[in-house]
Short mmCIF file of N, CA and C in Angstrom, two decimals:
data_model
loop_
_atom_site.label_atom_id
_atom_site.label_comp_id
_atom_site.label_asym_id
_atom_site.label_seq_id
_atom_site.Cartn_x
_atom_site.Cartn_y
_atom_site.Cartn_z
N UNK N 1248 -46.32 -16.46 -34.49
CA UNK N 1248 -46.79 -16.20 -33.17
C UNK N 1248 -46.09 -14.99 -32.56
N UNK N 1249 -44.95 -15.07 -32.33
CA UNK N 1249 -44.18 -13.87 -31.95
C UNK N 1249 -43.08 -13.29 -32.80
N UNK N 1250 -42.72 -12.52 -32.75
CA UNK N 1250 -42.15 -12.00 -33.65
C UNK N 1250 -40.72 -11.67 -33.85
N UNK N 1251 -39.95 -11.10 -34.64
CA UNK N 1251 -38.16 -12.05 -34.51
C UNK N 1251 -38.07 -10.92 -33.19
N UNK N 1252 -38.36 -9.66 -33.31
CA UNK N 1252 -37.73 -8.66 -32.21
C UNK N 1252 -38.19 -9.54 -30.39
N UNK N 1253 -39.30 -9.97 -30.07
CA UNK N 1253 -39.88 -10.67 -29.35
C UNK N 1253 -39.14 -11.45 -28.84
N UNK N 1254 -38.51 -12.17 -29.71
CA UNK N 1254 -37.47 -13.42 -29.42
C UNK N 1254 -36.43 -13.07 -29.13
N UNK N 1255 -35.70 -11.91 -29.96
CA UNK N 1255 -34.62 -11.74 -29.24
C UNK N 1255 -34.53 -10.86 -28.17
N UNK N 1256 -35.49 -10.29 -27.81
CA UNK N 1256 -35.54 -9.49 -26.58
C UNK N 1256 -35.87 -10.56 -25.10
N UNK N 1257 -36.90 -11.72 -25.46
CA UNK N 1257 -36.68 -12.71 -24.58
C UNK N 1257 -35.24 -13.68 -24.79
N UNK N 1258 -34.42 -13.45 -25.27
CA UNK N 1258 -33.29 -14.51 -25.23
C UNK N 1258 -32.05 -13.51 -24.75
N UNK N 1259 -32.28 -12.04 -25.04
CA UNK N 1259 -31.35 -11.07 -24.00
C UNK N 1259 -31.27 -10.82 -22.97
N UNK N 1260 -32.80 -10.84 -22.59
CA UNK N 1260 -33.35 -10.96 -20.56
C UNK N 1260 -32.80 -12.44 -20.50
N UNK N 1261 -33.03 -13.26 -21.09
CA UNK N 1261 -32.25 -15.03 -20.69
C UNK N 1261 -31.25 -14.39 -20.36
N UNK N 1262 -30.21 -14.41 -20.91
CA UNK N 1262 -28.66 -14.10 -21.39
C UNK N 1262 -28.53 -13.10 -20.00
N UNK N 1263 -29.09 -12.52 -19.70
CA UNK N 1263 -28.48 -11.30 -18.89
C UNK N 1263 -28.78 -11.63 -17.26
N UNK N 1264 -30.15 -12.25 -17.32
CA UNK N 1264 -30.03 -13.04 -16.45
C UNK N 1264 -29.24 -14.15 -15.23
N UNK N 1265 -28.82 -14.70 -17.03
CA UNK N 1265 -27.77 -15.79 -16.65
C UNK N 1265 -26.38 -15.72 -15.83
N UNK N 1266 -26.25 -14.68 -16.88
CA UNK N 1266 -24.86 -13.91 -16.40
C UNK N 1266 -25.02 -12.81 -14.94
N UNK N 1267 -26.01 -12.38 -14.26
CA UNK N 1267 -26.41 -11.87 -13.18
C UNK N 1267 -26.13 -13.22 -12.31
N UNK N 1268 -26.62 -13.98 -12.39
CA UNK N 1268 -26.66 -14.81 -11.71
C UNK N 1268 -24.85 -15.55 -11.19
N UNK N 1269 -24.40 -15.90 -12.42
CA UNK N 1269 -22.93 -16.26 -12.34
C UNK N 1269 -22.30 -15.59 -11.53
N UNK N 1270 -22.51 -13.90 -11.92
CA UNK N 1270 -21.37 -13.25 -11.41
C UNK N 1270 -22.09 -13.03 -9.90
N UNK N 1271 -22.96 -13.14 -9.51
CA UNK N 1271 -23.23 -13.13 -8.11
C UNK N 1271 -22.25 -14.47 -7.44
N UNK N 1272 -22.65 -15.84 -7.84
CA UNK N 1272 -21.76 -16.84 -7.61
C UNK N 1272 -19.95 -17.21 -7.53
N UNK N 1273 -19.76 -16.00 -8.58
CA UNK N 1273 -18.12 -15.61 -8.43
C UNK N 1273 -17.68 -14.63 -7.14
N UNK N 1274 -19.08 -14.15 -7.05
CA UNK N 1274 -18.44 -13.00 -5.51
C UNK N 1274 -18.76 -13.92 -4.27
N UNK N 1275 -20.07 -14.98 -4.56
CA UNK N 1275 -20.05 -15.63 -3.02
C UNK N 1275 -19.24 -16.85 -2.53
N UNK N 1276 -18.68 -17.47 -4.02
CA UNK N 1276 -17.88 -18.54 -3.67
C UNK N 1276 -16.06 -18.11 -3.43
N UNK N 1277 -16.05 -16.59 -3.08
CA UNK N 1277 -14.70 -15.94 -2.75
C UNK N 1277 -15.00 -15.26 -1.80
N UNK N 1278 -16.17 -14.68 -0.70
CA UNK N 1278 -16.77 -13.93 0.13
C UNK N 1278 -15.97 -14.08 1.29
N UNK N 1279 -15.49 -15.63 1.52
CA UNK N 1279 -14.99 -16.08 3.08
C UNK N 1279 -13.53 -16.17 2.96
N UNK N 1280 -13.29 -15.62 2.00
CA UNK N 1280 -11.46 -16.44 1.98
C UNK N 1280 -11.02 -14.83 2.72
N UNK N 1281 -10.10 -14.92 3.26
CA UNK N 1281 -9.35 -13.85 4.17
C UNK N 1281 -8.16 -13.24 3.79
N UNK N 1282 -7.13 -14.10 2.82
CA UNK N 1282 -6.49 -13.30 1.88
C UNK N 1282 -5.24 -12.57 2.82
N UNK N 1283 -4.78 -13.11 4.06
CA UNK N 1283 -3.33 -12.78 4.95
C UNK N 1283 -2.89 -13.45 4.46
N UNK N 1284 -1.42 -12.66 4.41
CA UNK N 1284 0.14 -13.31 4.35
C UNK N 1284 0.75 -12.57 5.39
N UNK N 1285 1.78 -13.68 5.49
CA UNK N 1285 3.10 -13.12 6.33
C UNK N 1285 4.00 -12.05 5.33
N UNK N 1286 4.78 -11.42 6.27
CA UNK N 1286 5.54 -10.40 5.27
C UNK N 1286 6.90 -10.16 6.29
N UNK N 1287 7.50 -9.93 5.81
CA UNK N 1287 8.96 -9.47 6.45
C UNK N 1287 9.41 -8.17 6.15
N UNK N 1288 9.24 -7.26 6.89
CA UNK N 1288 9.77 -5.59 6.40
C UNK N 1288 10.75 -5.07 7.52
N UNK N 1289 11.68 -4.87 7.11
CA UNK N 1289 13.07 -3.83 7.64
C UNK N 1289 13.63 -2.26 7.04
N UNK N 1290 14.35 -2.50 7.93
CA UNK N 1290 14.73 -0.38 7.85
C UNK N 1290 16.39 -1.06 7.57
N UNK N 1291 16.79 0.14 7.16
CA UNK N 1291 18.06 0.12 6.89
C UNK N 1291 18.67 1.93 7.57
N UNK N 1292 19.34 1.79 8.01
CA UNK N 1292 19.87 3.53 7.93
C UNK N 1292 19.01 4.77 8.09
N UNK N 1293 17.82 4.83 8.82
CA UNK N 1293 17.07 5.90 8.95
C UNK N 1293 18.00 7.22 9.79
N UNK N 1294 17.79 8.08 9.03
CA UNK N 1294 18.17 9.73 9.22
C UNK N 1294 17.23 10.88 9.26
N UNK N 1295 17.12 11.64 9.83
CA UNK N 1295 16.65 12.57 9.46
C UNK N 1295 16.88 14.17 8.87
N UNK N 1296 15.99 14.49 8.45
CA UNK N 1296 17.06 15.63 7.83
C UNK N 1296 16.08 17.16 7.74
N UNK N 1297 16.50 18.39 8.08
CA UNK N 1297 15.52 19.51 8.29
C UNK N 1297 15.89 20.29 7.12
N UNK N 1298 14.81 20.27 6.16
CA UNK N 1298 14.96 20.95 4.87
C UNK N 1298 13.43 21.65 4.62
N UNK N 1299 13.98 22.50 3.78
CA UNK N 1299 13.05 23.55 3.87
C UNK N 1299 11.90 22.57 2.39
N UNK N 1300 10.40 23.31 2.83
CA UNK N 1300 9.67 22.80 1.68
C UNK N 1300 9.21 23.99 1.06
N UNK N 1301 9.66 24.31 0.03
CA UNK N 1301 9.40 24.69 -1.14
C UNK N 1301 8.42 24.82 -2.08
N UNK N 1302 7.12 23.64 -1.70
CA UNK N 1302 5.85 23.82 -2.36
C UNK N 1302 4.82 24.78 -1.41
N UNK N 1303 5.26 24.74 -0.17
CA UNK N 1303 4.18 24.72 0.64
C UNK N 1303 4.74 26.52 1.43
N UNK N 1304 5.08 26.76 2.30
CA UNK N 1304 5.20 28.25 2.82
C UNK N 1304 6.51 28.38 3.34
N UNK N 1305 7.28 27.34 2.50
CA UNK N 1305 8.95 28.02 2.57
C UNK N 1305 9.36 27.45 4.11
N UNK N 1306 8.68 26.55 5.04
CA UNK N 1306 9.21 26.79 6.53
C UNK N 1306 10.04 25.19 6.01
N UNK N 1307 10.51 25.14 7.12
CA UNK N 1307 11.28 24.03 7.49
C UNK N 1307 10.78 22.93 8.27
N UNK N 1308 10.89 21.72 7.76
CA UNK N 1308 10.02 20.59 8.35
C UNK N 1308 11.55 19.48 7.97
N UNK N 1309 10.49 18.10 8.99
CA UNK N 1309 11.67 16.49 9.21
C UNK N 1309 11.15 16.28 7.47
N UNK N 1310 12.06 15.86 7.36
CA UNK N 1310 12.38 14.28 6.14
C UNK N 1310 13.12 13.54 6.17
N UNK N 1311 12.27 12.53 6.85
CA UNK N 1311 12.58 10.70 6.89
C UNK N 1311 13.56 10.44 5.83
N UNK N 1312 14.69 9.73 5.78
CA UNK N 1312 15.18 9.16 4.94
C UNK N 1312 15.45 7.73 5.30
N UNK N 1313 15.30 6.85 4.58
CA UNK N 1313 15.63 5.18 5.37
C UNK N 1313 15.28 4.22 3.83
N UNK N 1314 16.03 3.44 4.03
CA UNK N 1314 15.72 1.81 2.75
C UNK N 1314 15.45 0.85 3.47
N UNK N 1315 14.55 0.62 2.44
CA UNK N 1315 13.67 -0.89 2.76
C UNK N 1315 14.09 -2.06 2.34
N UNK N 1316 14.20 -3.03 3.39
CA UNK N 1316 14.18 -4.56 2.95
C UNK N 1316 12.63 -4.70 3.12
N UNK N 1317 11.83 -5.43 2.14
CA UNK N 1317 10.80 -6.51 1.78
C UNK N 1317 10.97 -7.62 1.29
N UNK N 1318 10.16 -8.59 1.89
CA UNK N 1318 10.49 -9.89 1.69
C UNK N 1318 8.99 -10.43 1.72
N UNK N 1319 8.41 -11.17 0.55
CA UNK N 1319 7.19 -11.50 0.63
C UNK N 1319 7.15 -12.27 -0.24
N UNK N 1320 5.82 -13.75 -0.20
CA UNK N 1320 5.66 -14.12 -1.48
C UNK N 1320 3.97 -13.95 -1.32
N UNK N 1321 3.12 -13.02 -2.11
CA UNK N 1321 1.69 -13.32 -2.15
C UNK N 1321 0.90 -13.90 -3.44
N UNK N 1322 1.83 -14.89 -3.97
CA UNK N 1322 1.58 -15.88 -5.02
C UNK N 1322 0.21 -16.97 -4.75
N UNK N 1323 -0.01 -17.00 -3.51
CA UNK N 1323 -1.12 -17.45 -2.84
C UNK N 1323 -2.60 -17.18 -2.66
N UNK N 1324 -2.44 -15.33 -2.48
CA UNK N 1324 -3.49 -14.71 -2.72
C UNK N 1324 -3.90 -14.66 -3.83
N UNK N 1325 -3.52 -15.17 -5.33
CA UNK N 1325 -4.28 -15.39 -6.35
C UNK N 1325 -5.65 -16.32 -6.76
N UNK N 1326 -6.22 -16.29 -6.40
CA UNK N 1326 -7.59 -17.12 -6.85
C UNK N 1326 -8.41 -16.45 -8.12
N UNK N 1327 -8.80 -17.31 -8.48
CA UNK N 1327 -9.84 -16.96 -9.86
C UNK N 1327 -10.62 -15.88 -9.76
N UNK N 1328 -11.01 -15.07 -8.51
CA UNK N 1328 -11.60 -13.80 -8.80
C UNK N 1328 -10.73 -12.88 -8.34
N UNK N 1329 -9.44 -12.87 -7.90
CA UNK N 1329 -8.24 -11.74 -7.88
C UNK N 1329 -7.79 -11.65 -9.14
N UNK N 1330 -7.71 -10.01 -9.58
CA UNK N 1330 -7.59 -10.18 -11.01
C UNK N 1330 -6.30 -8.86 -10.82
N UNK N 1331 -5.91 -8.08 -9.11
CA UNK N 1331 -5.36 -7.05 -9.39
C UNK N 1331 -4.75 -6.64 -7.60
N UNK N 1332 -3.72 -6.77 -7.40
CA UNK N 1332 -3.46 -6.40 -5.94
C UNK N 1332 -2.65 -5.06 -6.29
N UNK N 1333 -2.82 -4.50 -5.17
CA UNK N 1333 -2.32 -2.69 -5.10
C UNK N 1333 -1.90 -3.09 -3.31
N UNK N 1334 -0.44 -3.33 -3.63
CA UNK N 1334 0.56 -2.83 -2.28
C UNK N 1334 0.46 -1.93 -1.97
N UNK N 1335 0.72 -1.35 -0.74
CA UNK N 1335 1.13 -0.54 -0.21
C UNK N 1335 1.97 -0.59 1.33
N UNK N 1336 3.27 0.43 1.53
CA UNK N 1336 3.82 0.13 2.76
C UNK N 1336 3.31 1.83 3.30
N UNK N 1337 2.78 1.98 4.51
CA UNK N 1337 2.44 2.77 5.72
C UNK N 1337 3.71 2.88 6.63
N UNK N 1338 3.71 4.21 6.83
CA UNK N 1338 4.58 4.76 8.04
C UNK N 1338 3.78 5.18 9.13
N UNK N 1339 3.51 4.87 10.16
CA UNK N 1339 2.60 5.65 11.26
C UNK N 1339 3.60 6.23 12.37
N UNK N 1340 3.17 7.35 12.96
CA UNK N 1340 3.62 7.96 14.18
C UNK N 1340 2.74 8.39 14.49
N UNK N 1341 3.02 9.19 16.08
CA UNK N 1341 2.37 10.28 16.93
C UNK N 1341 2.91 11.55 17.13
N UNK N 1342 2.33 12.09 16.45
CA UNK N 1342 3.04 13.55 17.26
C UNK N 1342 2.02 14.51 18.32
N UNK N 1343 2.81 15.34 18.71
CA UNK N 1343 2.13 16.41 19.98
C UNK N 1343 0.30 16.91 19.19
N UNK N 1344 0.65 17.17 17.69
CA UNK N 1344 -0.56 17.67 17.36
C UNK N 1344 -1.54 16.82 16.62
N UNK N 1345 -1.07 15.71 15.93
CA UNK N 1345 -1.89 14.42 16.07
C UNK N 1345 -1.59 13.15 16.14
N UNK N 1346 -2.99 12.65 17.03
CA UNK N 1346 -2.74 11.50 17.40
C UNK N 1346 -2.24 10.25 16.79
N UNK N 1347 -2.32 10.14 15.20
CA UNK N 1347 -2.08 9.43 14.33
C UNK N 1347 -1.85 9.87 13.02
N UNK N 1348 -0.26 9.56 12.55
CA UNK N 1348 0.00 10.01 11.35
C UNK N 1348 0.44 9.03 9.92
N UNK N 1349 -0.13 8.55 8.68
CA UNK N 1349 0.14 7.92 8.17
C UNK N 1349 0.88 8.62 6.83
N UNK N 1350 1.94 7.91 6.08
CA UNK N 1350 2.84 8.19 5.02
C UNK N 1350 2.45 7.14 4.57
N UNK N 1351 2.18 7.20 3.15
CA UNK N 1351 2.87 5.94 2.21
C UNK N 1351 4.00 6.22 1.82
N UNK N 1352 4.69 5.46 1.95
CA UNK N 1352 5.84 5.58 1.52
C UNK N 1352 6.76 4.55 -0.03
N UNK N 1353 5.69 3.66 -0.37
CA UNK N 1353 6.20 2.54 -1.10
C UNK N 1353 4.84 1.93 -1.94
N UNK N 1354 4.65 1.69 -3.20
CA UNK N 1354 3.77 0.62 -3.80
C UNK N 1354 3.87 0.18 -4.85
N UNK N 1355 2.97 -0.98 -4.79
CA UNK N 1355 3.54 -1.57 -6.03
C UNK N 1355 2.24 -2.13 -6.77
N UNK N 1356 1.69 -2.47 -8.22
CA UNK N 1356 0.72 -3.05 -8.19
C UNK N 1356 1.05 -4.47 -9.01
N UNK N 1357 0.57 -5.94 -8.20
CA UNK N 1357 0.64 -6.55 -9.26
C UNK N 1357 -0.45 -6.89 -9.70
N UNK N 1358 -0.12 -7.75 -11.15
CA UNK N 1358 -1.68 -8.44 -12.06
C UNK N 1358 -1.64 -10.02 -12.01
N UNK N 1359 -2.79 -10.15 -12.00
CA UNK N 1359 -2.55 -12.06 -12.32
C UNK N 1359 -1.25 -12.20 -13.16
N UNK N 1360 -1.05 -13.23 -13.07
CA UNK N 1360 0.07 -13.86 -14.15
C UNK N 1360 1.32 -13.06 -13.77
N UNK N 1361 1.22 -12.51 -12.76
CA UNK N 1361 2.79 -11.79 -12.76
C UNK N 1361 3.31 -12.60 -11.49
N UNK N 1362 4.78 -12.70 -11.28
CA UNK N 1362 5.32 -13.14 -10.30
C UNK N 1362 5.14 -12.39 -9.20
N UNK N 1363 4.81 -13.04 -7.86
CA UNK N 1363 3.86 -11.56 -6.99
C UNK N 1363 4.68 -12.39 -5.72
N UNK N 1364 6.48 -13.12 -5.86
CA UNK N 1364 7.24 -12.86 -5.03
C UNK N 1364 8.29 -11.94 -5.33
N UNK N 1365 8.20 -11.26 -4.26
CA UNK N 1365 9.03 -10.07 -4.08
C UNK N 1365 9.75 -10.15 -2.75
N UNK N 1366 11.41 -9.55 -3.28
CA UNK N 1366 12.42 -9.68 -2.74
C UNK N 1366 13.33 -8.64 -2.74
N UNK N 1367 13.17 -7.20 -1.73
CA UNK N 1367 13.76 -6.07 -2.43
C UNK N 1367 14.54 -6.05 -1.20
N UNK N 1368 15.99 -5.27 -1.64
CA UNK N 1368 16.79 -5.49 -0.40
C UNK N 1368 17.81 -3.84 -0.72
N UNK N 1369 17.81 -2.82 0.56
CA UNK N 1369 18.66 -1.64 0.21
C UNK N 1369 17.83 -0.78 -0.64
N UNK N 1370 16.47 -0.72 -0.76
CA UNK N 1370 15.71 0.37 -1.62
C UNK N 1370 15.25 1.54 -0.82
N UNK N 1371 15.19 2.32 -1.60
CA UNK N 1371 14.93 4.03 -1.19
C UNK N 1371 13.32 4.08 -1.25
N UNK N 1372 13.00 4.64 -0.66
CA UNK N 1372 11.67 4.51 -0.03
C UNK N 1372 10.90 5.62 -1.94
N UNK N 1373 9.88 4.79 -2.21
CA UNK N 1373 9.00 5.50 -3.92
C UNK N 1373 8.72 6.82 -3.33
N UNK N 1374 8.51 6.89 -1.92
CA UNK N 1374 7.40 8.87 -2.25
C UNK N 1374 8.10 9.23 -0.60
N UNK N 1375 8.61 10.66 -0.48
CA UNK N 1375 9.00 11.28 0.72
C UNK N 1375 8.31 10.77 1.82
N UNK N 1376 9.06 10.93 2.80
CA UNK N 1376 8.45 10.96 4.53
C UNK N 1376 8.88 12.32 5.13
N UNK N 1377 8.00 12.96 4.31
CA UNK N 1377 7.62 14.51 5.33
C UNK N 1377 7.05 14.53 6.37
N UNK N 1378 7.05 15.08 7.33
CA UNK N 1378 6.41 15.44 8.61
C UNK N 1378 6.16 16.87 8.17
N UNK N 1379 4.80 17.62 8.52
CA UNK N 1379 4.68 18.89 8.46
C UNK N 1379 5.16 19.64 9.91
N UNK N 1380 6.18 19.70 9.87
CA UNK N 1380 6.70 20.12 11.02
C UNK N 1380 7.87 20.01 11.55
N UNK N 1381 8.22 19.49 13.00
CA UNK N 1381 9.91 19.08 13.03
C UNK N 1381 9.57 18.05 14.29
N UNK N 1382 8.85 16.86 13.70
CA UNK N 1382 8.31 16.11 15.02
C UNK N 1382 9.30 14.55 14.61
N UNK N 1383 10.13 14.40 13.72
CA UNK N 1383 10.65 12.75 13.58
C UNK N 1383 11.58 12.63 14.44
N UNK N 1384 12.40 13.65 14.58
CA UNK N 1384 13.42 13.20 15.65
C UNK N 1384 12.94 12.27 16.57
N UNK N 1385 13.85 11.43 16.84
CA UNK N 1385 13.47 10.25 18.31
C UNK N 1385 11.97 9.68 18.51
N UNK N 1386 11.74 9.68 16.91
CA UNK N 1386 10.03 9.25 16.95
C UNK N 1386 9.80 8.38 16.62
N UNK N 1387 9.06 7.15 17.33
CA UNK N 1387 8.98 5.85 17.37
C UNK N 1387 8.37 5.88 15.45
N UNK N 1388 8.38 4.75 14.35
CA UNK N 1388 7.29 4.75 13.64
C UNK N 1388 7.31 3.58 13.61
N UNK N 1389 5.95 3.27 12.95
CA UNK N 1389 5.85 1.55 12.72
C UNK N 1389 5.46 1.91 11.01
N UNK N 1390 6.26 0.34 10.21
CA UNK N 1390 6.24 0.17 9.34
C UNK N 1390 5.44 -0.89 9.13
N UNK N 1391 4.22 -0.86 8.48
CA UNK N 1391 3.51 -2.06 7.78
C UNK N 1391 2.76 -1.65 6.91
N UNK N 1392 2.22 -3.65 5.79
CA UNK N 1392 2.16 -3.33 5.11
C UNK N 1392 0.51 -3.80 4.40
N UNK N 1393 -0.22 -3.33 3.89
CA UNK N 1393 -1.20 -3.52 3.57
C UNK N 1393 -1.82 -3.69 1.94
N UNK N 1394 -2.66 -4.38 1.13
CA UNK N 1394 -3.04 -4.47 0.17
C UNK N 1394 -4.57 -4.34 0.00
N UNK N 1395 -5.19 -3.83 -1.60
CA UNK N 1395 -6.07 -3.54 -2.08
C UNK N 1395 -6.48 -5.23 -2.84
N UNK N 1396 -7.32 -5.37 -2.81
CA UNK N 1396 -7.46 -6.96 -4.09
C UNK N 1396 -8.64 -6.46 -4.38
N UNK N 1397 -8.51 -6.18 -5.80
CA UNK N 1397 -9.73 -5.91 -6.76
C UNK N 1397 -9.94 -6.88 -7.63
N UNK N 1398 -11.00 -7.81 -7.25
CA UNK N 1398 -12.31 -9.15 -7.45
C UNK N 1398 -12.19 -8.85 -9.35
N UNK N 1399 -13.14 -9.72 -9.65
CA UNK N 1399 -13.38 -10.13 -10.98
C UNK N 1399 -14.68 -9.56 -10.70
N UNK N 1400 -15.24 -10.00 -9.80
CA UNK N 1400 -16.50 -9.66 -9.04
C UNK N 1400 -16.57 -9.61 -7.91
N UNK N 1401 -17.41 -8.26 -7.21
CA UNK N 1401 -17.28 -8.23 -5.82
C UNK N 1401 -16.85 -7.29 -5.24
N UNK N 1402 -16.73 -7.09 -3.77
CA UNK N 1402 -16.35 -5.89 -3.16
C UNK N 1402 -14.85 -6.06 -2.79
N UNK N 1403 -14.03 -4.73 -3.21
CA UNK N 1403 -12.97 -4.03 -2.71
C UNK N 1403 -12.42 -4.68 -1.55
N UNK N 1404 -11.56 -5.24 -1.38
CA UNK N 1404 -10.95 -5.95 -0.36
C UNK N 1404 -9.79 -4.70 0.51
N UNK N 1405 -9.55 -4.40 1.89
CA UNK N 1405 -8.39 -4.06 2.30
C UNK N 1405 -8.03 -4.58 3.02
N UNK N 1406 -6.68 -5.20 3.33
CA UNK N 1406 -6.32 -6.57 3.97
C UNK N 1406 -5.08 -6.08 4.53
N UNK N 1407 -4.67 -6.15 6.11
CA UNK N 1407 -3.70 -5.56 6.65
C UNK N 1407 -2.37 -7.11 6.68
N UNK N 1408 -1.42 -7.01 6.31
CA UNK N 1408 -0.36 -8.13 5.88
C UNK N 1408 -0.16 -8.41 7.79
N UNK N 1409 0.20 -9.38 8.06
CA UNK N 1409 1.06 -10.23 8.69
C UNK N 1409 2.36 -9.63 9.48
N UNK N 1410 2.78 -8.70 9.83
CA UNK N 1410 4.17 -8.76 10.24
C UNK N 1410 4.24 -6.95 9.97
N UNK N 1411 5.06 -6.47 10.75
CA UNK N 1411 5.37 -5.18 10.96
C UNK N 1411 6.82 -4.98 11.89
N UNK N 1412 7.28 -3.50 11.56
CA UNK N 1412 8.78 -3.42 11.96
C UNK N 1412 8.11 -1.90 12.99
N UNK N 1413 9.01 -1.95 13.45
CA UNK N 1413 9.33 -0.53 14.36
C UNK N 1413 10.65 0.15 14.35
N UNK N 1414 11.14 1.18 14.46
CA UNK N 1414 12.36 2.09 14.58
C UNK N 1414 11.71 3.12 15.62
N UNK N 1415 13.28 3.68 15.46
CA UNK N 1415 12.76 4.84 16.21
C UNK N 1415 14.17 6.01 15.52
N UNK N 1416 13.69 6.97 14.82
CA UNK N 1416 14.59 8.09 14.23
C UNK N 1416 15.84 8.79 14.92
N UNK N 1417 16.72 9.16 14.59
CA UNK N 1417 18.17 9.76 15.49
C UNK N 1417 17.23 10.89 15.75
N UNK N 1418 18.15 11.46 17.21
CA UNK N 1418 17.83 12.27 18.04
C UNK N 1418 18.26 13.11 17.59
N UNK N 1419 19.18 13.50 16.19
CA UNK N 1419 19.78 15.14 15.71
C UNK N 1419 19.61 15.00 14.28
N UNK N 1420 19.45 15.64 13.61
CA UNK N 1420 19.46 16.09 12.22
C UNK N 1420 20.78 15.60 11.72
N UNK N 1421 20.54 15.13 10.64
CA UNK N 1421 21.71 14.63 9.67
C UNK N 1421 21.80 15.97 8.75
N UNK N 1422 22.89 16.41 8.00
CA UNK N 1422 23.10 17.67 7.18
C UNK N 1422 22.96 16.77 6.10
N UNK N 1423 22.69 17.77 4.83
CA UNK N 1423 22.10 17.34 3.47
C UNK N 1423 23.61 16.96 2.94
N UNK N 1424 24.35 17.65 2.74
CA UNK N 1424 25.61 17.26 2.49
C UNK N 1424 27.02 15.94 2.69
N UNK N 1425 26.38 15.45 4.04
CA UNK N 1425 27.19 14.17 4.68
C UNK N 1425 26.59 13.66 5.50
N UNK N 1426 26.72 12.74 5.36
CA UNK N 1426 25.77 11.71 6.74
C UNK N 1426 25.85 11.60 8.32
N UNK N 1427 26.81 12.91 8.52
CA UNK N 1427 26.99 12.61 9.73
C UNK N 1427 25.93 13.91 10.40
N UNK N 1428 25.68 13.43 11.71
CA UNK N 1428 24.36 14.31 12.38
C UNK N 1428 24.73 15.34 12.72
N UNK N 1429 24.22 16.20 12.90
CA UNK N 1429 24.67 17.31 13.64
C UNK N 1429 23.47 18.22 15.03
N UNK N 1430 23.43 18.71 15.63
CA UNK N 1430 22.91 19.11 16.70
C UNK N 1430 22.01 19.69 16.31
N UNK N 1431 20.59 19.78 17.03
CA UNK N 1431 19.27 20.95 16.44
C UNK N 1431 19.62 21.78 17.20
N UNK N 1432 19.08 23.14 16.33
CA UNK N 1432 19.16 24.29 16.70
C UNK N 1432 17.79 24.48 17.17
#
C-alpha cells in the first residue's frame, strides 16, 4: 500500500510533532515561576584613583577600586528547565553628563549540578570601574545584582536579585603608590 519511504516520512512528522509539542509544555509549565532571591552584597575599602588610560586618548580619568563581600545561595532557582545562570554584579551612578551609568564589574556563570552557594569575602572586583572622565569622587553608586537563566526551553530570563548596597567614593584621589589620599588638582 505505501511504501517504506512513506512510512518513515509519516513516523518523522509523528516524532517531530511530538517533540514540538513537549518542548512547548517544558516552557509553559516554567512560564510563571519568578526566579528572586535574596542576596547580600558589601564594599570593602573603596578608593579612588586618577590614572591615565592608555587604550583610549592618553587623558586621565576615576578608577574605582573596592572588594566585594557576596553572600548568596541560588540553589533554589534550579528547576528542570534551568540548565545555565550568568551572574552578574552592576555599578550604577550619575554623573553631570549622564543620567545613568552602568559597570559590570563581577560574574560568574553557574551550570546545573554545580554548587550555586556562594560565599566570597575581600575580593577584587573581575573587570575595572572606569569612569570616562573624573566624575567618582564623592559619587553615590549602587551595587546590585542581577542574573541571566537560560531555559532548556523557552525565553531568556533577566531577573533583578533581592537586595542592593550603596557607598559613596572619597572626596580625594588615592596615589597609585600608597593608600593614602591625596588632594585633586
Amino acid at each position: 500500500m505505501h511504501s517504506f519511504l512513506s512510512r518513515l516520512n509519516t513516523l518523522f512528522a509523528f516524532t517531530i510533532s511530538v517533540l514540538a509539542v513537549l518542548t512547548i509544555g517544558v516552557f509553559i509549565s516554567t512560564y510563571f515561576e519568578k526566579y528572586h532571591e535574596t542576596v547580600s552584597i558589601g564594599v570593602n575599602k573603596p578608593i579612588v584613583k586618577h590614572m591615565t588610560d592608555y587604550s583610549a586618548n592618553r587623558k586621565k580619568n576615576d578608577l574605582g577600586v573596592l572588594q566585594l563581600n557576596l553572600d548568596m545561595n541560588l540553589n533554589q532557582l534550579f528547576d528542570w528547565n534551568v540548565k545555565v545562570l550568568f551572574l552578574y554584579l552592576i555599578a550604577e551612578y550619575v554623573t553631570p553628563t549622564n543620567s545613568l551609568n552602568q559597570v559590570v564589574l563581577w560574574d560568574k556563570i553557574i551550570r546545573r549540578g554545580e554548587n550555586a552557594r556562594i560565599y566570597l569575602h575581600d575580593i577584587a572586583t573581575k573587570y575595572y570601574f572606569w569612569d570616562d572622565g573624573e566624575n567618582l569622587r564623592s559619587n553615590n553608586v549602587t551595587l546590585s545584582l542581577a542574573w541571566n537563566i537560560i531555559p532548556n526551553a523557552g525565553r531568556l530570563l533577566h531577573v533583578p536579585a533581592n537586595g542592593s548596597t550603596s557607598f559613596i567614593f572619597s572626596d580625594q584621589y588615592t596615589t597609585s603608590r600608597a593608600a593614602s589620599p591625596k588632594s585633586s588638582s
